Every structure is written in structure tokens, then in C-alpha cells.
Tab-separated table of C-alpha atoms in Angstrom:
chain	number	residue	atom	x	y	z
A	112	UNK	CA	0.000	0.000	0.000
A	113	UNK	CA	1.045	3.484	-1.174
A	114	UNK	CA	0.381	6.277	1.451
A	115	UNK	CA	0.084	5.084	4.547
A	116	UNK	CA	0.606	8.267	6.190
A	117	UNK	CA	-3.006	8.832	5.140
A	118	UNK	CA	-4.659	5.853	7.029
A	119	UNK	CA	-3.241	6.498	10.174
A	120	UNK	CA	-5.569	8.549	11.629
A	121	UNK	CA	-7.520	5.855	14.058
A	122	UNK	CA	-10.288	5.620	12.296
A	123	UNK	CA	-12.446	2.750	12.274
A	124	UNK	CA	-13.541	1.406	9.115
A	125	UNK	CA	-15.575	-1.961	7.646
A	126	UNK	CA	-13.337	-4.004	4.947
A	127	UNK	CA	-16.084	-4.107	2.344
A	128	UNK	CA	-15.010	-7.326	0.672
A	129	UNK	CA	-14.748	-9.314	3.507
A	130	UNK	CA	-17.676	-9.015	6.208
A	131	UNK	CA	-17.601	-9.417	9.775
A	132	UNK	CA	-14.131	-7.516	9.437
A	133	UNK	CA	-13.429	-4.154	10.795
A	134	UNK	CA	-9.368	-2.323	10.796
A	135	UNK	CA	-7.734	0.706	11.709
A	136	UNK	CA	-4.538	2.535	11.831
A	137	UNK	CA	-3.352	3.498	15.074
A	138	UNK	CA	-2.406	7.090	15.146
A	139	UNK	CA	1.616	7.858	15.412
A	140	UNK	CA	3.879	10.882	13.995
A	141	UNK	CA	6.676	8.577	14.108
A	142	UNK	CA	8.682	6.906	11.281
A	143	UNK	CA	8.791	3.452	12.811
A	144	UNK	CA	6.368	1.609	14.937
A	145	UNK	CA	6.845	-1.728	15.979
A	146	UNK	CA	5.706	-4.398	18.788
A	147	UNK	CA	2.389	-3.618	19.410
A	148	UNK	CA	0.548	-5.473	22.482
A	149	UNK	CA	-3.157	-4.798	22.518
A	150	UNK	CA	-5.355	-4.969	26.277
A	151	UNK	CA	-8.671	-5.102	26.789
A	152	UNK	CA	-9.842	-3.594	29.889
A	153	UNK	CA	-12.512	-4.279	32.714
A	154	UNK	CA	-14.285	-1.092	31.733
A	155	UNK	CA	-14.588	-1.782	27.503
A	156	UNK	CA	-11.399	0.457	26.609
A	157	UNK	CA	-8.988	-1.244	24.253
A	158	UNK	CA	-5.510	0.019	24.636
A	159	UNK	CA	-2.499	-0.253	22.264
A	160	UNK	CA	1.207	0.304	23.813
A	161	UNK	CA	4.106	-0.176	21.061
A	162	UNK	CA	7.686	1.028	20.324
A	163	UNK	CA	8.223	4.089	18.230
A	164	UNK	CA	10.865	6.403	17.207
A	165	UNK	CA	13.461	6.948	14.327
A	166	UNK	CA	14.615	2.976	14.029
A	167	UNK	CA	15.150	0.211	16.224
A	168	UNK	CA	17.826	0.497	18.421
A	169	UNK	CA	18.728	4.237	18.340
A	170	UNK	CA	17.854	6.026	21.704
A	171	UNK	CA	14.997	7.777	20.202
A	172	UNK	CA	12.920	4.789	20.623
A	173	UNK	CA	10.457	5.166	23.278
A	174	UNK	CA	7.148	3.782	24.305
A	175	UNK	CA	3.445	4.920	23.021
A	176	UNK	CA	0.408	4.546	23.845
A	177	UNK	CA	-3.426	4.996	21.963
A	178	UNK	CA	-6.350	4.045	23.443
A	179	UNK	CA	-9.930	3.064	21.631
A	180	UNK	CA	-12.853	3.744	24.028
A	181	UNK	CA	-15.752	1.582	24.776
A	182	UNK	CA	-18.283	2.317	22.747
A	183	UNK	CA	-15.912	4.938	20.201
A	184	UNK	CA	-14.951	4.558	16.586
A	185	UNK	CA	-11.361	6.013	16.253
A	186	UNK	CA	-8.125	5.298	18.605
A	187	UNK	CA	-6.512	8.437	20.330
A	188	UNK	CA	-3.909	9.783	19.400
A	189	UNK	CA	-0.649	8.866	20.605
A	190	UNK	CA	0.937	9.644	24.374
A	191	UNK	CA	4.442	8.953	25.053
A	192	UNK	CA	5.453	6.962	28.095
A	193	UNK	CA	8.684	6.293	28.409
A	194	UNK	CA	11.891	8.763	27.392
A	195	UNK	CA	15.320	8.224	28.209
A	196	UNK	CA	17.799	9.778	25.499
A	197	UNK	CA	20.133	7.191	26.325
A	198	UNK	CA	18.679	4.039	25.565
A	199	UNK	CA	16.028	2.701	23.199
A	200	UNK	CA	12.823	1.483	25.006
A	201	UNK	CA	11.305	-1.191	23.595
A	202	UNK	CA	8.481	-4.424	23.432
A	203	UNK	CA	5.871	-2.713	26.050
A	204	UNK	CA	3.035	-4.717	28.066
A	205	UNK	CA	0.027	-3.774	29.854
A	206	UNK	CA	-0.963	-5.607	32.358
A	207	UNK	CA	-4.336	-4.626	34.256
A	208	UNK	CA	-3.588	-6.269	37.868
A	209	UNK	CA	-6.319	-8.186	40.081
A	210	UNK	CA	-6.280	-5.083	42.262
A	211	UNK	CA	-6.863	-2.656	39.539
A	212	UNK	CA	-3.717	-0.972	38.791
A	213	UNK	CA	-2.684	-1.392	35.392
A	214	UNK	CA	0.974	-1.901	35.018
A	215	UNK	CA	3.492	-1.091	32.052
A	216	UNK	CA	6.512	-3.110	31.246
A	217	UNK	CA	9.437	-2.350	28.904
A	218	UNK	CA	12.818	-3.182	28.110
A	219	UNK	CA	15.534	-0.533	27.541
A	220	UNK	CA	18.555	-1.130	26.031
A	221	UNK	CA	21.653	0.504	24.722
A	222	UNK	CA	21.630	0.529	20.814
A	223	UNK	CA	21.493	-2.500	19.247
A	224	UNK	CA	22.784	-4.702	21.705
A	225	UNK	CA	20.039	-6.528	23.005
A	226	UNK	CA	22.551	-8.007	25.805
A	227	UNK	CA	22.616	-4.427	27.636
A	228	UNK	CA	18.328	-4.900	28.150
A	229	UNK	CA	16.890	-4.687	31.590
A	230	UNK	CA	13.140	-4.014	32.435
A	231	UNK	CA	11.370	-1.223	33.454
A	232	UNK	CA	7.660	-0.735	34.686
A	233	UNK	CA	5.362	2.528	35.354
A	234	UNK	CA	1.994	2.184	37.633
A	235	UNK	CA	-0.988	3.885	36.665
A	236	UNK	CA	-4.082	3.861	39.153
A	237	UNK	CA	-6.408	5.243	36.776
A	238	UNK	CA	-6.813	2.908	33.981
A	239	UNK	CA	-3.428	5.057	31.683
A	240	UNK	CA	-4.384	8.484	32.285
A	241	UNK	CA	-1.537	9.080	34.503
A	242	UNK	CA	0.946	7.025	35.578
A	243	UNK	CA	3.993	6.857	38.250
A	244	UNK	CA	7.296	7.224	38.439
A	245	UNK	CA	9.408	4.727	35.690
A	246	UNK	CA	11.426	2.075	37.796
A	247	UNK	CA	13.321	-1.216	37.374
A	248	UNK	CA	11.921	-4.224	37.245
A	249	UNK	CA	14.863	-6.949	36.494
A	250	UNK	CA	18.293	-5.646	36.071
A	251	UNK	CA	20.178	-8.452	34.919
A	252	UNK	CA	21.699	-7.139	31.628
A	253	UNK	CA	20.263	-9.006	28.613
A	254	UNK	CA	16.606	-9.415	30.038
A	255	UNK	CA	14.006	-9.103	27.311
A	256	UNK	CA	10.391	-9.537	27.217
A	257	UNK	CA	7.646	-9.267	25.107
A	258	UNK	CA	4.400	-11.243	25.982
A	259	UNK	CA	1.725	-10.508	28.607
A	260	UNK	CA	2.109	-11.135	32.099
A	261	UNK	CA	-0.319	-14.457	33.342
A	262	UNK	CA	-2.184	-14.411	36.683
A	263	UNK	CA	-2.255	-18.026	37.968
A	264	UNK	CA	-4.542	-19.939	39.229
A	265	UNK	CA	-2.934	-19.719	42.828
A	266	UNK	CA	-3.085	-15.742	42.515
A	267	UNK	CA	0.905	-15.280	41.523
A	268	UNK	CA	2.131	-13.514	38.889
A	269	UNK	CA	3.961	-15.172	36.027
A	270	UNK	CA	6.525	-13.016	33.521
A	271	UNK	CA	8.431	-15.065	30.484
A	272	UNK	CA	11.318	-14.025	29.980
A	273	UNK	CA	14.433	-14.854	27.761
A	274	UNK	CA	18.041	-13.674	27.718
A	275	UNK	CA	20.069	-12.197	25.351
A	276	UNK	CA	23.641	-13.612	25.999
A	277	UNK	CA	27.198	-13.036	23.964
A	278	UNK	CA	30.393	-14.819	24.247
A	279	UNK	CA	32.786	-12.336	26.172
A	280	UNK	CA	34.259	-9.941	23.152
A	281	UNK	CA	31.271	-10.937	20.655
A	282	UNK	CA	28.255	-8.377	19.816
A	283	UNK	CA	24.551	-10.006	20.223
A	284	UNK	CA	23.261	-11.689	17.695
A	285	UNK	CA	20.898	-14.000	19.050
A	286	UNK	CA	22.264	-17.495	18.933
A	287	UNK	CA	22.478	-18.390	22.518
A	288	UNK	CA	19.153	-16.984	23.559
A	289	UNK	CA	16.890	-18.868	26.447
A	290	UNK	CA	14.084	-18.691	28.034
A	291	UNK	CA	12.270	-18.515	31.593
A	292	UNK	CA	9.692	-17.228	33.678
A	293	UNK	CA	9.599	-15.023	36.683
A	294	UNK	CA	6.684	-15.655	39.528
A	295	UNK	CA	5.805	-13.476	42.099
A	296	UNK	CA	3.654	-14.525	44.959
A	297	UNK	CA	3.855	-10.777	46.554
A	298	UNK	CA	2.284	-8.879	43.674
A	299	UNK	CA	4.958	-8.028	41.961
A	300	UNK	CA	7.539	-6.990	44.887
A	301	UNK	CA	9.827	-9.730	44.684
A	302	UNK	CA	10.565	-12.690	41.914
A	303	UNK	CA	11.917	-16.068	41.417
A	304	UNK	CA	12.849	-17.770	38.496
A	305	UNK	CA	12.330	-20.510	37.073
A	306	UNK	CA	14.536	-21.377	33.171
A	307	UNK	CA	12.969	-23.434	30.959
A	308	UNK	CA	15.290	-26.492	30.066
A	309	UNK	CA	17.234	-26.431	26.736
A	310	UNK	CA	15.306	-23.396	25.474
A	311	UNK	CA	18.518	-22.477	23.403
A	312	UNK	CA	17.230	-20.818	20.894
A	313	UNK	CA	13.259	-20.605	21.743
A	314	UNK	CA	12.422	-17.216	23.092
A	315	UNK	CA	9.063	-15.069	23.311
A	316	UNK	CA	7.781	-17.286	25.382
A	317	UNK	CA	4.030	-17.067	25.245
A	318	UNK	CA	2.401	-18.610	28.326
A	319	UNK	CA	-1.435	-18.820	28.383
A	320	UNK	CA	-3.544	-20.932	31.419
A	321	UNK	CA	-5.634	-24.074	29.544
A	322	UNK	CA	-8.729	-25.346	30.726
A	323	UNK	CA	-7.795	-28.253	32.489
A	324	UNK	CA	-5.092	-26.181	34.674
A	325	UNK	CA	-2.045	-26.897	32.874
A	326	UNK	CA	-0.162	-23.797	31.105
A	327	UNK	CA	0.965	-24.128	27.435
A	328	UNK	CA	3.730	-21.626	26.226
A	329	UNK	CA	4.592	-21.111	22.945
A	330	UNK	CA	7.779	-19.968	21.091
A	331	UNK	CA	9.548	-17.928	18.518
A	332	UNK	CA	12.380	-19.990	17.014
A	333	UNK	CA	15.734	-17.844	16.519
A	334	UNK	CA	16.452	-20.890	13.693
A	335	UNK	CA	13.457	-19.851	11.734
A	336	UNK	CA	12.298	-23.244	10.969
A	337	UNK	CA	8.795	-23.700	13.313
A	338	UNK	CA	6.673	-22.278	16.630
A	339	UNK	CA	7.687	-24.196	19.438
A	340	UNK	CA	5.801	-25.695	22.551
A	341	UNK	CA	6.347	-26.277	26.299
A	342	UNK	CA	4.139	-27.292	29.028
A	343	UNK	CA	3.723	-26.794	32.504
A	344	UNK	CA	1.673	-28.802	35.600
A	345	UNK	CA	2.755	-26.733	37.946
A	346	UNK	CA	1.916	-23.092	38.267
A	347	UNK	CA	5.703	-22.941	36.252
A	348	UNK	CA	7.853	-23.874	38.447
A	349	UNK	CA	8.838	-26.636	35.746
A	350	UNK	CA	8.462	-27.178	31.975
A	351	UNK	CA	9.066	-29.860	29.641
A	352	UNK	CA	11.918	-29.313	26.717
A	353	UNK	CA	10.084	-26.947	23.894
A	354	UNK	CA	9.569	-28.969	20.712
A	355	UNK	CA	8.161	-27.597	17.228
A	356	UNK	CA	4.759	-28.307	16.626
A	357	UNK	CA	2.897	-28.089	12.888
A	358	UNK	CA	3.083	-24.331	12.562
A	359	UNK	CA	5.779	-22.575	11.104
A	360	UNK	CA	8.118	-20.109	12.553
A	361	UNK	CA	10.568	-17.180	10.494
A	362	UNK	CA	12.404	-15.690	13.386
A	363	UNK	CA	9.454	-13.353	13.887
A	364	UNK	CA	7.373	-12.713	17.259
A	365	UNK	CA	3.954	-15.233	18.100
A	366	UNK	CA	0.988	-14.490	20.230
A	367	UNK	CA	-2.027	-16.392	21.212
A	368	UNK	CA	-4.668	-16.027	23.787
A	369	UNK	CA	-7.228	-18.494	24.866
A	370	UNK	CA	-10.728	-17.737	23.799
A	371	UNK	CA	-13.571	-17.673	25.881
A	372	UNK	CA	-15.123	-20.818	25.327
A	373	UNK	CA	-11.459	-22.154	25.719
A	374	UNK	CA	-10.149	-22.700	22.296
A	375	UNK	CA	-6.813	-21.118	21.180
A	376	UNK	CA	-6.071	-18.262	18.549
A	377	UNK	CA	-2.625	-17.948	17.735
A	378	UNK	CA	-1.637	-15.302	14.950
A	379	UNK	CA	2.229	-15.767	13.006
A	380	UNK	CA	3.924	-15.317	10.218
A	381	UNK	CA	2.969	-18.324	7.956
A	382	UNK	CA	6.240	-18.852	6.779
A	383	UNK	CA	10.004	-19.965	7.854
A	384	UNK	CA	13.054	-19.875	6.490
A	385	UNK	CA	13.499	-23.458	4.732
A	386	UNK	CA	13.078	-21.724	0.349
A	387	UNK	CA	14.617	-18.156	1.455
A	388	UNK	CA	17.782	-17.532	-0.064
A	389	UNK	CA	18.750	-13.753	1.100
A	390	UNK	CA	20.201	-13.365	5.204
A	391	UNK	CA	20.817	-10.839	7.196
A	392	UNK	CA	24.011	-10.967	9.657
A	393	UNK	CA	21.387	-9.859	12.544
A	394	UNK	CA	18.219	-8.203	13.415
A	395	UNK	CA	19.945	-4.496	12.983
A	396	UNK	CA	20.718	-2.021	10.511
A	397	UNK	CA	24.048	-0.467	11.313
A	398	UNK	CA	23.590	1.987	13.845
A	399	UNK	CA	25.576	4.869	14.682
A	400	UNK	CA	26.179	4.842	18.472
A	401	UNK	CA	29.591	6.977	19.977
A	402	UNK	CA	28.919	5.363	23.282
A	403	UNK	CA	28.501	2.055	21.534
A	404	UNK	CA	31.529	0.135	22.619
A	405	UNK	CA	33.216	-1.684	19.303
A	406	UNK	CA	32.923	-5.108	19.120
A	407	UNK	CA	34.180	-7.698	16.671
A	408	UNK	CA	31.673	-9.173	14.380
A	409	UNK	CA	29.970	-12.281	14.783
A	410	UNK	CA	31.896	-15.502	13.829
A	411	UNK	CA	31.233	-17.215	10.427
A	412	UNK	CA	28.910	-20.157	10.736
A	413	UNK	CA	31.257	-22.328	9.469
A	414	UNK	CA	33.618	-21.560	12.732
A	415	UNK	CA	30.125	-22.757	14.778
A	416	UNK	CA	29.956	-26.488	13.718
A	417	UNK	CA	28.295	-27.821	16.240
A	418	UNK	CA	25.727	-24.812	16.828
A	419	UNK	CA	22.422	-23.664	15.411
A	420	UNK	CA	23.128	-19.972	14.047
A	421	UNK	CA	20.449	-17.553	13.739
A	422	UNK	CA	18.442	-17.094	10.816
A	423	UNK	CA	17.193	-13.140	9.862
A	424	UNK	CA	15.695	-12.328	7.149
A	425	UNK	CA	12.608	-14.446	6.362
A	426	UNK	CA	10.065	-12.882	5.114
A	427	UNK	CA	7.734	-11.592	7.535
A	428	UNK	CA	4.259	-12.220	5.634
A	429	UNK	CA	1.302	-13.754	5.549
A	430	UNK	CA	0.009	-12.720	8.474
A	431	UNK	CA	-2.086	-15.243	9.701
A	432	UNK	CA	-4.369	-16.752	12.363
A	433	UNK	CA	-5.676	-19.524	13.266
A	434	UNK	CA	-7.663	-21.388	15.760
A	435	UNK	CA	-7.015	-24.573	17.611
A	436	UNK	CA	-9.925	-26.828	19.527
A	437	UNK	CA	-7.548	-29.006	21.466
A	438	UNK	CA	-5.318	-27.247	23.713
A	439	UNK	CA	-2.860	-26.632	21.382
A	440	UNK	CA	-2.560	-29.698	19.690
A	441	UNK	CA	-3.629	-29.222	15.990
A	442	UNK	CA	-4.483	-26.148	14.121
A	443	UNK	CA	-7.008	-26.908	11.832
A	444	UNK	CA	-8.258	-23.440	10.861
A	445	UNK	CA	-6.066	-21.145	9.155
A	446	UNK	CA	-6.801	-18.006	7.716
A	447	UNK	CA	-4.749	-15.072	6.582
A	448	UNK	CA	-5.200	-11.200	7.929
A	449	UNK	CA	-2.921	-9.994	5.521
A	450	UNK	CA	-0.957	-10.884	1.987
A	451	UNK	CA	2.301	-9.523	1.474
A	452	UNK	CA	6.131	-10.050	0.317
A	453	UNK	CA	6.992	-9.503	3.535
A	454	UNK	CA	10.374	-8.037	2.446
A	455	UNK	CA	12.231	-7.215	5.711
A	456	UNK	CA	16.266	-7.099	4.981
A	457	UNK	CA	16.244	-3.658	6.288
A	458	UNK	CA	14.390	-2.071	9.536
A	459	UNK	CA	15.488	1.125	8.624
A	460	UNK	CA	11.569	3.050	8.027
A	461	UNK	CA	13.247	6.668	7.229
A	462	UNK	CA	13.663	4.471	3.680
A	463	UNK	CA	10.541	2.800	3.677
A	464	UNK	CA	11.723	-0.258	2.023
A	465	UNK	CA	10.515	-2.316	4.802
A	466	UNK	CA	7.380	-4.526	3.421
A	467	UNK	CA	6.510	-6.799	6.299
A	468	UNK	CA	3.712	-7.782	8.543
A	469	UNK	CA	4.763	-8.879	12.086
A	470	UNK	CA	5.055	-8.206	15.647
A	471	UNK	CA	1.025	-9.814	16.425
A	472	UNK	CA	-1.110	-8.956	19.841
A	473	UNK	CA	-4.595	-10.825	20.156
A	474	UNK	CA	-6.843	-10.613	23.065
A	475	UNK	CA	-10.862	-11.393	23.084
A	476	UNK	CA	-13.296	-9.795	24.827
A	477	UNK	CA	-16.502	-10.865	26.510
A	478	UNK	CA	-18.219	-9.415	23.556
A	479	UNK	CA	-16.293	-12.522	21.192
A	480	UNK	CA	-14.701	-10.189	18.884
A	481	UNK	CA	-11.223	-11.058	18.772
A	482	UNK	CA	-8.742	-7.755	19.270
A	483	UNK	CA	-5.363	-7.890	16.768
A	484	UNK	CA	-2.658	-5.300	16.079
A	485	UNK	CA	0.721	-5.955	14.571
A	486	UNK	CA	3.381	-3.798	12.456
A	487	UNK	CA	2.339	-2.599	9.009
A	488	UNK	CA	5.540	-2.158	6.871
A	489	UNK	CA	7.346	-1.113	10.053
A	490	UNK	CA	5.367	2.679	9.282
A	491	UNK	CA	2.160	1.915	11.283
A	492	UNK	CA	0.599	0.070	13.791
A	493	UNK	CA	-2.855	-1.791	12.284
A	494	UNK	CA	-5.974	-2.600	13.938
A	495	UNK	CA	-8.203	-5.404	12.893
A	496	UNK	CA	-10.941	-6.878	14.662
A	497	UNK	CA	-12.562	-10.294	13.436
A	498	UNK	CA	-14.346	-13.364	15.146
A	499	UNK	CA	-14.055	-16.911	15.425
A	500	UNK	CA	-16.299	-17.480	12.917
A	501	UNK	CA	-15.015	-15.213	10.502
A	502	UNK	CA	-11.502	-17.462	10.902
A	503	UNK	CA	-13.720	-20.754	10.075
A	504	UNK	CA	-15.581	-19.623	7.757
């Protein structure tokens, strides 16, 4: 699409050739936006938190914020909610807590070095209208998130988790990557942690509560090849080995949510890496940094025998959903949200070369229409909201 700058304006609008559909653009002034989460809360207001700024990794990245009332037709314009001019802020969540405060969480890092992340959280006792002072969350460098936080049955707090590491002298570029959850039994105060077991590799872990009790989390695969899955029978203090399951995976963020009458919606990028021929060296651009300490580049994959290697730079189209009836298990319905090239060998949005779909949120409400927003072209954050039956039929 030419002119995107002209649909993102928040508006609401019905997709005329396919029913039962409705979209919008969420409103930003920014050149990139990226890493949307979408929450639906108690009182019918959507809200939309994301990362936006000049590009990914450069200090001007900071976290936004629109919000769609109940009962409204166009998304507010942005607010700004994070700003610290040394470090770029990035994958937000919401997370409305059981005693009503709704909490923001964020990772800032310094440039593109993912290894330098720690997390950082804001308060806000008044459903986003104001919110408290920014503080730090986990401070181990390398700490990324990216998926919403899980209440459990037992009333503790669950946040996955998965680190960024580097060999001593090496820059990040995501081969050694793992994953694991944080619980807190004190409302968020204090944490312990729990790794998920050769997770090398697997990371945006994606942890929803099943019907029967058990939690299922589900992964983005740094080798680009399929989703992964792990399971959990108790509260997450331990999880089996994540193995890919039927759905592929291109190096590109997941989400899913459990619907309310208990099947799963997942939404992904339909594709992996096994036909692509064209590879990036890592997720970033080169970035100008003159605080960013020089580092040799990453070695050759030939000099890594024995180890997987990540794979950038698989296209990052269709974007798709689909809908599973058995905890996870099979995913017979499939349906695609949006058609693309999903060209995505550069991040860099000032050029807007960038052609891909990615980055999903999804969250139902009690109403059954199912809530998605994901990165258009790495220009926009889009809005579409669809329902189970318009992914069957």
C-alpha cells in the first residue's frame, strides 16, 4: 500500500469485501512503529502500547500509547510513556492487575545490543491516564520480554522471559538466547525464576492458562524453521523441553490467547526460512552509536559447527491466524489477515523499504470479537478486529 501516512488517523472502518471484518490505523507521527501489544480492559477500553521512534535500536525509541474507548470509533492519538535519550525502550506490556492498577513493562537497552536490556515498569491507578514514576523491574543485563504477564490460578504472577547472551568480546546476535519465567507470589515486589530447560534458541515465550489447569507456552524460534511448545503442571515452576509443533516459525514474534469458550487463537507469520535464499548478519541495521563500545563481528557459521546460528531475514508475511480446539494440539483453521512479500532485509523506516507484517497482539473480549494489532511495513501500527467465525468460515 502506497500512502500510509493517510490511514493512520484511528479511524475505524468496515473491509467491504470481507464481512464481519473491521481495521484501523493506530495514530503515530513517528517513522517506525513496531511491537504492538493490545489490552482489553474491565471497563470496555482497548488500549495499544508499542515502540516508536526513528529505528530500532537508536535512543529515540520510546514507548506509546493509543487508546480506543468503549463504545468509540477512532483510537486516540498517541501519548508517550517512556523517554530516556540514552537508551532505546522497547516491546511494552500492559498488564491490568487483580487489584486494579494497570501496570506497564518495557525493556531498555543501549543501541542495538540486546545483551545491555533490563526491564522497566510505570503504575498507573487510573486505567493510563496518569501514571507513576518509571522504575526497574529486572536488572540483569540481557533481560528481554515481550508477551503478557499471566495471573495463575494460585493468585501469583507469572513473567516469560528470555536472555540475550554473547560470548565475552562478541556483539549479540541472538544465537544463545533462552528462556524462563519469573513468579511473584507478593504482587509483583519480589521474583523467582524458574529457566525453561534447553530453550537455546526458543524465546518469546508465550504462556497462556488451559482449561484443564495446565499452562501451554509457545515460542519464537531464533532458527526460523517452526513455533515451538512447552508445558507446565505446575503453576511454572517446571516445563518440559520446547519442541516444534505443525506451525511454522521465520524468526518473527507469536501471540495467542485463549478464547472464551477455551479454544486457542494464535496469529504468526505463515512462513520460515526453509526456500529463502537472502540473510541478514542480525536483526539491525548499522547503527551509529559513539557510546557504543566496538565489538568484533559475529563468527562465520562455518567456525560454529556444532551450533544452530540464527536465521534473519525471512520474510515476515502472511500474516495469519488460526484457531485450535484441542489445547494446542492441531491447528485446523487457518486463515490469513494480511498478503504480502513480507520483504524485511532492512528495519530502517526513514527508507521505507521495509514490506513486512509482524510483531502480532490478540486478546478477546466478553463481547467474542477477537482484538489484533501488529506492524504494518514497520510505518504503522494496524488494527483489525474479526471473530471466530469469521476465521472458520
Amino acid at each position: 500500500m502506497s500512502n500510509i501516512e493517510d490511514k493512520v488517523n484511528g479511524n475505524l472502518y468496515q473491509v467491504a469485501e470481507s464481512a464481519g471484518r473491521v481495521e484501523a490505523y493506530v495514530p503515530s507521527n513517528c517513522p517506525q512503529n513496531h511491537a504492538s501489544n493490545i489490552t482489553p480492559l474491565a471497563n470496555g477500553d482497548l488500549l495499544c502500547v508499542w515502540f516508536s521512534g526513528t529505528q530500532e535500536g537508536i535512543a529515540d525509541i520510546s514507548i506509546y500509547m493509543s487508546r480506543l474507548n468503549a463504545g468509540e470509533t477512532k483510537w486516540s492519538e498517541a501519548v508517550k510513556l517512556s523517554e530516556d535519550p540514552t537508551r532505546s525502550e522497547q516491546n511494552p506490556i500492559l498488564f491490568p492487575a487483580p487489584d486494579g492498577k494497570l501496570w506497564l513493562l518495557y525493556t531498555a537497552q543501549k543501541s542495538g545490543n540486546q545483551d545491555t536490556a533490563i526491564v522497566r515498569y510505570r503504575i498507573s491507578e487510573d486505567n493510563g491516564y496518569t501514571w507513576g514514576p518509571i522504575e526497574t523491574l529486572f536488572d540483569t543485563p540481557g533481560t528481554f520480554i515481550r508477551q503478557p504477564v499471566v495471573v495463575l490460578d494460585n493468585g501469583e504472577w507469572l513473567v516469560p522471559i528470555f536472555y540475550c547472551t554473547v560470548t565475552p568480546g562478541k556483539k549479540w546476535v541472538g544465537d544463545d538466547d533462552t528462556s524462563a519465567v519469573k513468579i511473584s507470589a507478593d504482587s509483583g515486589k519480589t521474583w523467582t525464576e524458574y529457566p525453561v530447560p534447553n530453550s537455546t534458541g526458543c524465546v518469546h515465550m508465550n504462556v497462556e492458562k488451559l482449561s484443564d489447569g495446565t499452562l501451554l507456552a509457545l515460542y519464537r524460534s531464533r532458527w526460523a524453521d517452526n513455533i515451538y511448545m512447552s508445558r507446565s503442571e505446575d503453576n511454572g515452576r517446571t516445563w518440559t523441553q520446547p519442541v516444534p509443533i505443525e506451525l511454522p516459525n521465520n524468526n518473527s514474534s507469536i501471540q495467542f490467547t485463549k478464547l472464551n469458550n477455551g479454544h486457542l487463537a494464535i496469529v504468526f507469520n505463515n512462513i520460515n526460512a526453509e526456500k529463502c535464499t537472502e540473510r541478514r548478519a542480525s536483526l539491525y541495521d548499522e547503527i551509529e552509536d559513539e557510546e557504543e563500545q566496538v565489538t568484533p563481528a559475529p563468527e562465520p557459521e562455518e567456525s560454529r559447527p556444532n551450533q544452530k546460528t540464527a536465521f534473519w531475514g525471512a520474510p515476515r508475511a502472511p500474516m495469519t491466524i488460526a484457531i485450535s480446539e484441542d489445547n494446542g494440539n492441531t491447528w485446523p483453521y487457518i486463515k490469513n489477515i494480511e498478503v504480502g512479500d513480507g520483504y524485511c532485509m532492512t528495519n530502517n523506516s526513514k527508507e521505507k523499504l521495509n514490506r513486512e507484517y509482524s510483531y502480532p497482539s490478540i486478546k478477546q473480549t466478553p463481547d467474542g470479537k477477537i482484538h489484533v494489532t501488529f506492524t504494518y511495513f514497520r510505518q504503522a501500527i494496524k488494527y483489525v478486529c474479526v471473530s471466530e467465525d469469521w476465521v472458520k468460515g
